[in-house]
Structures are given as structure tokens and as C-alpha cells.
Coordinates of C-alpha atoms in Angstrom, one line a residue:
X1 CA -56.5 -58.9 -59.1
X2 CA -59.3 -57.1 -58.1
X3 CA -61.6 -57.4 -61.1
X4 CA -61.7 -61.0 -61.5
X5 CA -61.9 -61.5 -57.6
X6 CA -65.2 -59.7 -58.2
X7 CA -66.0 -61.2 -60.9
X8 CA -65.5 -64.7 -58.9
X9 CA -67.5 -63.6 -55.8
X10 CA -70.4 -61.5 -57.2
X11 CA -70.9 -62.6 -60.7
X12 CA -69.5 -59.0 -61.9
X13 CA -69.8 -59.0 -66.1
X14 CA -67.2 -57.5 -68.7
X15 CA -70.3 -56.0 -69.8
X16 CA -71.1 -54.0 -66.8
X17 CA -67.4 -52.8 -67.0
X18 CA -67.9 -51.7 -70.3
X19 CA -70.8 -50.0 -69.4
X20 CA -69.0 -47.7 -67.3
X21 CA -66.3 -46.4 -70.4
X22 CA -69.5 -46.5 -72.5
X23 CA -71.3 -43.7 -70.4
X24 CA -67.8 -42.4 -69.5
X25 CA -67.5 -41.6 -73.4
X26 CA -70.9 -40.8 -73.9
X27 CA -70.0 -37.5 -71.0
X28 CA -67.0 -36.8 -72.6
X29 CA -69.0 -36.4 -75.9
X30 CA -70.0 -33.2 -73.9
X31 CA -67.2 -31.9 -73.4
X32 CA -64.7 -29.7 -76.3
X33 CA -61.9 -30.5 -73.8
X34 CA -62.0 -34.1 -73.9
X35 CA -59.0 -36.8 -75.5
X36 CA -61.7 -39.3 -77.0
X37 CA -64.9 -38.3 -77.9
X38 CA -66.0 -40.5 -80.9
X39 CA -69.1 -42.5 -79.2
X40 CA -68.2 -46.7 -78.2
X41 CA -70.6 -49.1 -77.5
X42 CA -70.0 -52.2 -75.6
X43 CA -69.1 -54.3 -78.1
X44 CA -66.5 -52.0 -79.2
X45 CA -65.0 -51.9 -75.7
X46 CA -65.6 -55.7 -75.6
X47 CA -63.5 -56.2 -78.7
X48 CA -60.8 -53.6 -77.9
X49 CA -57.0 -55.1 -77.1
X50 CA -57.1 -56.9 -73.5
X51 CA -54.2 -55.4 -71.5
X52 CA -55.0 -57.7 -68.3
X53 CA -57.7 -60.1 -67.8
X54 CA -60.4 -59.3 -67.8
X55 CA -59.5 -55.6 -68.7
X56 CA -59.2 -54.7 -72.0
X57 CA -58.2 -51.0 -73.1
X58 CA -60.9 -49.3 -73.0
X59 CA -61.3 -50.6 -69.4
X60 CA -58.3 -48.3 -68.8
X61 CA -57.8 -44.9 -68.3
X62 CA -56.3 -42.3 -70.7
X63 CA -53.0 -40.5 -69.9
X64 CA -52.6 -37.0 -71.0
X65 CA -50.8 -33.8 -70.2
X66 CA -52.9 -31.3 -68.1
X67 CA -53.1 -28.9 -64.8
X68 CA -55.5 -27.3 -62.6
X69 CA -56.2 -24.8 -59.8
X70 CA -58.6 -24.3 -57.3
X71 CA -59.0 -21.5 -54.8
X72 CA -59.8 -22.1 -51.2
X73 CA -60.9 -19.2 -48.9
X74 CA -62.6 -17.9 -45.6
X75 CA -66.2 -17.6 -46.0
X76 CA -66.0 -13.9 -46.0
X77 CA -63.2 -13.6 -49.1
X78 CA -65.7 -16.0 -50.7
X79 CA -68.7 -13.9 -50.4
X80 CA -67.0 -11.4 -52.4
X81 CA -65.6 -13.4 -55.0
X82 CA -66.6 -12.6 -58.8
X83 CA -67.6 -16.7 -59.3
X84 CA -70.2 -18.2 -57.0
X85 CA -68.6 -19.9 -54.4
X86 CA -69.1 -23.3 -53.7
X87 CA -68.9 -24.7 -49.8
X88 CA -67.2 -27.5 -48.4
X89 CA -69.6 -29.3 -46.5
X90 CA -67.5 -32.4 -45.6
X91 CA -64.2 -34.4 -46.0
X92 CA -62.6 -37.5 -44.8
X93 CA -59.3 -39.3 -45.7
X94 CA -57.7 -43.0 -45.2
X95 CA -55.0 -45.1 -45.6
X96 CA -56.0 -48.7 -46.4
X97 CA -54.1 -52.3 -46.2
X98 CA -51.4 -50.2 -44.4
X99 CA -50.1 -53.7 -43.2
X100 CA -48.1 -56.5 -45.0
X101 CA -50.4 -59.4 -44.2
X102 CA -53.6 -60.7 -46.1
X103 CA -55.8 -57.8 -47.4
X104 CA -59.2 -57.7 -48.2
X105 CA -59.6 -56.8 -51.8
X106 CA -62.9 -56.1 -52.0
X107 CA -62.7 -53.0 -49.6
X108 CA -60.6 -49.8 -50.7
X109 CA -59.9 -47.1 -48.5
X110 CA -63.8 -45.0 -49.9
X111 CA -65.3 -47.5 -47.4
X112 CA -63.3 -45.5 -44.4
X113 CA -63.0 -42.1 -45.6
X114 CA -66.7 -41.6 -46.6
X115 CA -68.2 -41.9 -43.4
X116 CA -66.4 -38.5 -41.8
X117 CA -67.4 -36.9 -44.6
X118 CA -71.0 -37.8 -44.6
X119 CA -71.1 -37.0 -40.8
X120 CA -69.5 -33.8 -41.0
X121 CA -72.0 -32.9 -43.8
X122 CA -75.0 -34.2 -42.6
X123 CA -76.2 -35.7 -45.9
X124 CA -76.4 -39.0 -46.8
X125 CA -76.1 -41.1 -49.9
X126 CA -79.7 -40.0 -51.0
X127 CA -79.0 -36.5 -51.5
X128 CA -76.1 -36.5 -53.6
X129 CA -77.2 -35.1 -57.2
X130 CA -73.9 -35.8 -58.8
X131 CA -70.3 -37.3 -58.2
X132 CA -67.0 -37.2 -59.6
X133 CA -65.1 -40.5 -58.6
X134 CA -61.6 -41.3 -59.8
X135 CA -62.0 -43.8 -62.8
X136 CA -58.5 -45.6 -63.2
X137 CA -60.4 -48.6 -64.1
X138 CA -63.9 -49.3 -65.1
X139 CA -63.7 -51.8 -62.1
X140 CA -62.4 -48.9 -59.5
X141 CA -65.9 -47.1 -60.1
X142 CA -67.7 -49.7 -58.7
X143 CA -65.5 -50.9 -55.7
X144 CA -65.7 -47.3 -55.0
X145 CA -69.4 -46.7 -55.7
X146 CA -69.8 -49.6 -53.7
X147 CA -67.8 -48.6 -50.5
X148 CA -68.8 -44.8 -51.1
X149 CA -72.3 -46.8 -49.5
X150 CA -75.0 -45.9 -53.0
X151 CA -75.3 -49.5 -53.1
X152 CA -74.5 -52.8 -51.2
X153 CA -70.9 -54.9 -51.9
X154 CA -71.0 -57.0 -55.2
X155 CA -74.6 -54.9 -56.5
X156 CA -72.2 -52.5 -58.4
X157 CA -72.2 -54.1 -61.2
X158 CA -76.1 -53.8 -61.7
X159 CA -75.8 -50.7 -60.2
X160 CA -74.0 -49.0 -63.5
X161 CA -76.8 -50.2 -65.6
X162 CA -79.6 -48.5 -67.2
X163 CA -78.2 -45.3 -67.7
X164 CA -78.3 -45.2 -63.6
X165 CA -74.6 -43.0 -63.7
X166 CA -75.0 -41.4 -66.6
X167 CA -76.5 -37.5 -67.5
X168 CA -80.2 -38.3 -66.9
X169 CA -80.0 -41.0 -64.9
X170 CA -80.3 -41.3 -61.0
X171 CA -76.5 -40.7 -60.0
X172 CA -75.0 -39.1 -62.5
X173 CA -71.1 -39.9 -62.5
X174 CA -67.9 -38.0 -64.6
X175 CA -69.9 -35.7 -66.4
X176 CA -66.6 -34.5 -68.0
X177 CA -66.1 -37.8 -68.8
X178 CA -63.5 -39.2 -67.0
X179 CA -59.9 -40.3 -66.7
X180 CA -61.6 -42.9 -69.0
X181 CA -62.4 -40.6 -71.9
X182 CA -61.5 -37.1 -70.8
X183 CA -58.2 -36.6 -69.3
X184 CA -55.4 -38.0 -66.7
X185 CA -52.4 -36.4 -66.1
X186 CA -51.5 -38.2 -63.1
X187 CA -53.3 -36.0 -60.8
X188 CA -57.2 -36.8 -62.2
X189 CA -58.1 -35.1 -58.3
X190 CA -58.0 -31.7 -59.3
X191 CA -60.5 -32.3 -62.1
X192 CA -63.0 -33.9 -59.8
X193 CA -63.2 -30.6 -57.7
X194 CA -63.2 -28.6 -61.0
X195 CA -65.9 -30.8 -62.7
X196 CA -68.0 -30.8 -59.4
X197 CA -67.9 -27.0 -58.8
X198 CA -68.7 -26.2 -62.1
X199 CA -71.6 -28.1 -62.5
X200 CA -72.7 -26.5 -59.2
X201 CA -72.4 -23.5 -60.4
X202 CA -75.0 -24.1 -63.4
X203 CA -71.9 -23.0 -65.5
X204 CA -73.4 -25.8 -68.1
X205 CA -76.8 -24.5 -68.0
X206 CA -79.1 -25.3 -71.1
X207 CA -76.6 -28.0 -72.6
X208 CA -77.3 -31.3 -72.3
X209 CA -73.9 -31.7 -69.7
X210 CA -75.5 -29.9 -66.8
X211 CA -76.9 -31.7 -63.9
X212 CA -80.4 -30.2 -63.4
X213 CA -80.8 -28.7 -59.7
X214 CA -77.4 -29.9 -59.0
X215 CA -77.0 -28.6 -55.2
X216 CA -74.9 -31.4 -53.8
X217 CA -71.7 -32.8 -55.2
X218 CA -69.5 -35.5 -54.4
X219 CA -65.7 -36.3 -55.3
X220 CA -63.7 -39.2 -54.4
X221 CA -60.0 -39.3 -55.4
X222 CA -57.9 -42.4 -54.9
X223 CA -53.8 -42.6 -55.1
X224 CA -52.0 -46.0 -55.0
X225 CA -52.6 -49.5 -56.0
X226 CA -55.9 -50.7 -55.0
X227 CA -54.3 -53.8 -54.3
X228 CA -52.0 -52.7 -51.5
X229 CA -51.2 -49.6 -49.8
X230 CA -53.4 -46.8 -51.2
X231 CA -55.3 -43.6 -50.0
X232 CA -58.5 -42.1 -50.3
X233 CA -60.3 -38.8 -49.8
X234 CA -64.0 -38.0 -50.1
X235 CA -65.4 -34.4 -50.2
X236 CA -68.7 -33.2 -49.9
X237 CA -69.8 -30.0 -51.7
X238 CA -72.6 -27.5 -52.1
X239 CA -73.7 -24.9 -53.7
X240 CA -74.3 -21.3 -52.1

């Protein structure tokens, strides 16, 4: 429901969707890990099997076997780690349409979970070098780059364009390239924290899938039916 709503009230494209598993592949390309990493263009997306008006496959996110760990500690156990640690400059958390009457599509719960996070880190928007936001859907990138506040509701459809989210561009999203192209297991979250400290870590330096001067990272995980009752969490992170 909430593609076409957007489609209705901003003039959203299945191009601009496309767009997004387009640069999505075009990261996972990067990465030896990935599912798919044979290079699409839009048309190819365009003309894949539509498994929901207006989504078609490609629009949808892989499903794949996979696992994770991170390791959280004091700042003192960090300092003495053998990787660089990474810091936790800010989180925030939500629970949106937690009631049974009419719901606002066109907000998920990124618009109230970013705004603790941003305070508590005292960053904005602007000095985010990367992010890693979960990418069920093409669409569910940007309702959440929208609410995550990097641009205004119903602009993030333009937003995507010009290589804007892409390695190179201006914000840089899913540089491992996504539940789209790289992996879900049902728990993408984990791999947003990986993907994040890694690439503040430099740990891709002189490849083409490092961030240059990455020192601020985003990650914004979603669980639940955008629809309905879902969560969010947003975490800020930095490097040392």
C-alpha cells in the first residue's frame, strides 16, 4: 500500500525505485560476500516479474541464510581491543501506528526514533558520511530516507538519483549492497552495524567499496509491516 500511495501523492516513479536496486547491485558488485552480483540496469529491474503493484522483484529483497556478532564494551575494554573501536554516539527507538484506527502511511517509525539519536549525538543530517538503512523494499529506502530528515516528504524519489546514494555520491547508502543484492536472513540489523563499522574502520581502504574519510555512520533498522504496527531504531556511530 505504501508505494502506490506515494506514487499517488508525490509523483514517486518505478524508475526511481529501480534506481535504488540498481545502485544496491552496483555495491554488492563490491562485495565477494554478496547473493547477486551480476550488474542490472533499470530496465532490467523494470522488466523483471511484478510480485505487487507497482513492485516487481527486483524491488524486493533477497532471503538468504546468514549470522553476525558484534561486541559491545566499556570504553576502557575498548581501548585495548586488537580492532579499532568504533563509538556509539547516539540511538533512538519507536513503535509506530501502535493503534488500530486510521494510520498515516507516509510516516514510519525513522521519523520518531531519529531525532533522540541526532540529539544525543550532536550531529545532524549534514555530517553523516555514510548509512546503512534496512532495504526490504526499494520503496522502504526512501520513506526512510525521507523520515531519517536528508530530504523533505515525497523529494525521495529525486533524492536516489544521480548516483546521490551510491559509492561516490553525496550519501552513500548499503555499501555491501543491501538486503536487495547482498543478504537477508531475517535479521538484515546486524549487517548494518557490521557494514557501518567496517567502513569506519577504513578496513576497505584502496578498493573502490570504501567511503573516503568515512568518520560518521548511520544505521537504521526496521522490524514489522510498514503498514501497521512496526519498530524502528537509529544509531549513530563514529570512528575513534
Amino acid at each position: 500500500m505504501i508505494a502506490p500511495r506515494h506514487m499517488h501523492l508525490y509523483g514517486t516513479t518505478s524508475e526511481q525505485l529501480a534506481e535504488v536496486a540498481v545502485t544496491m547491485r552496483r555495491h554488492a558488485s563490491l562485495n565477494p560476500e554478496a547473493l547477486f552480483r551480476d550488474p542490472i540496469t533499470v530496465e532490467d529491474v523494470m522488466r523483471s516479474p511484478v510480485v505487487s503493484t507497482p513492485l516487481h522483484r527486483n524491488d524486493c529483497c533477497v532471503i538468504t541464510d546468514g549470522g553476525g556478532a558484534v561486541v559491545v564494551a566499556s570504553p576502557e575494554l575498548a581501548r585495548n581491543c586488537k580492532q579499532k573501536p568504533v563509538w556509539i554516539l547516539g540511538a533512538g527507538e519507536a513503535v509506530a501506528h501502535q493503534g488500530a484506527g486510521k494510520r498515516d502511511l507516509m510516516y514510519i517509525a525513522a521519523k520518531q526514533s531519529h531525532a533522540p539519536a541526532f540529539e544525543m549525538a550532536g550531529v545532524t543530517q549534514k555530517d553523516i558520511d555514510m548509512a546503512m538503512i534496512y532495504d526490504s523494499f526499494t520503496i522502504t529506502v526512501i520513506e526512510t530516507l525521507e523520515d531519517l530528515g536528508f530530504c523533505e516528504k515525497g523529494e525521495g524519489g529525486q533524492y536516489v538519483l544521480n548516483g546521490r546514494i551510491g559509492l561516490g555520491g553525496d550519501m552513500p547508502i548499503n555499501t555491501d549492497g543491501g538486503g536487495l543484492s547482498s543478504n537477508h536472513p531475517g535479521m538484515r540489523g546486524l549487517f548494518l552495524l557490521l557494514e557501518a563499522t567496517r567502513q569506519l574502520r577504513g578496513q576497505f581502504e584502496g578498493t573502490e567499496r570504501q567511503v573516503p574519510d568515512c568518520k560518521i555512520a548511520l544505521c537504521h533498522g526496521t522490524g514489522g509491516a510498514l503498514g501497521s504496527r512496526h519498530s524502528g531504531g537509529t544509531v549513530i556511530l563514529a570512528k575513534d
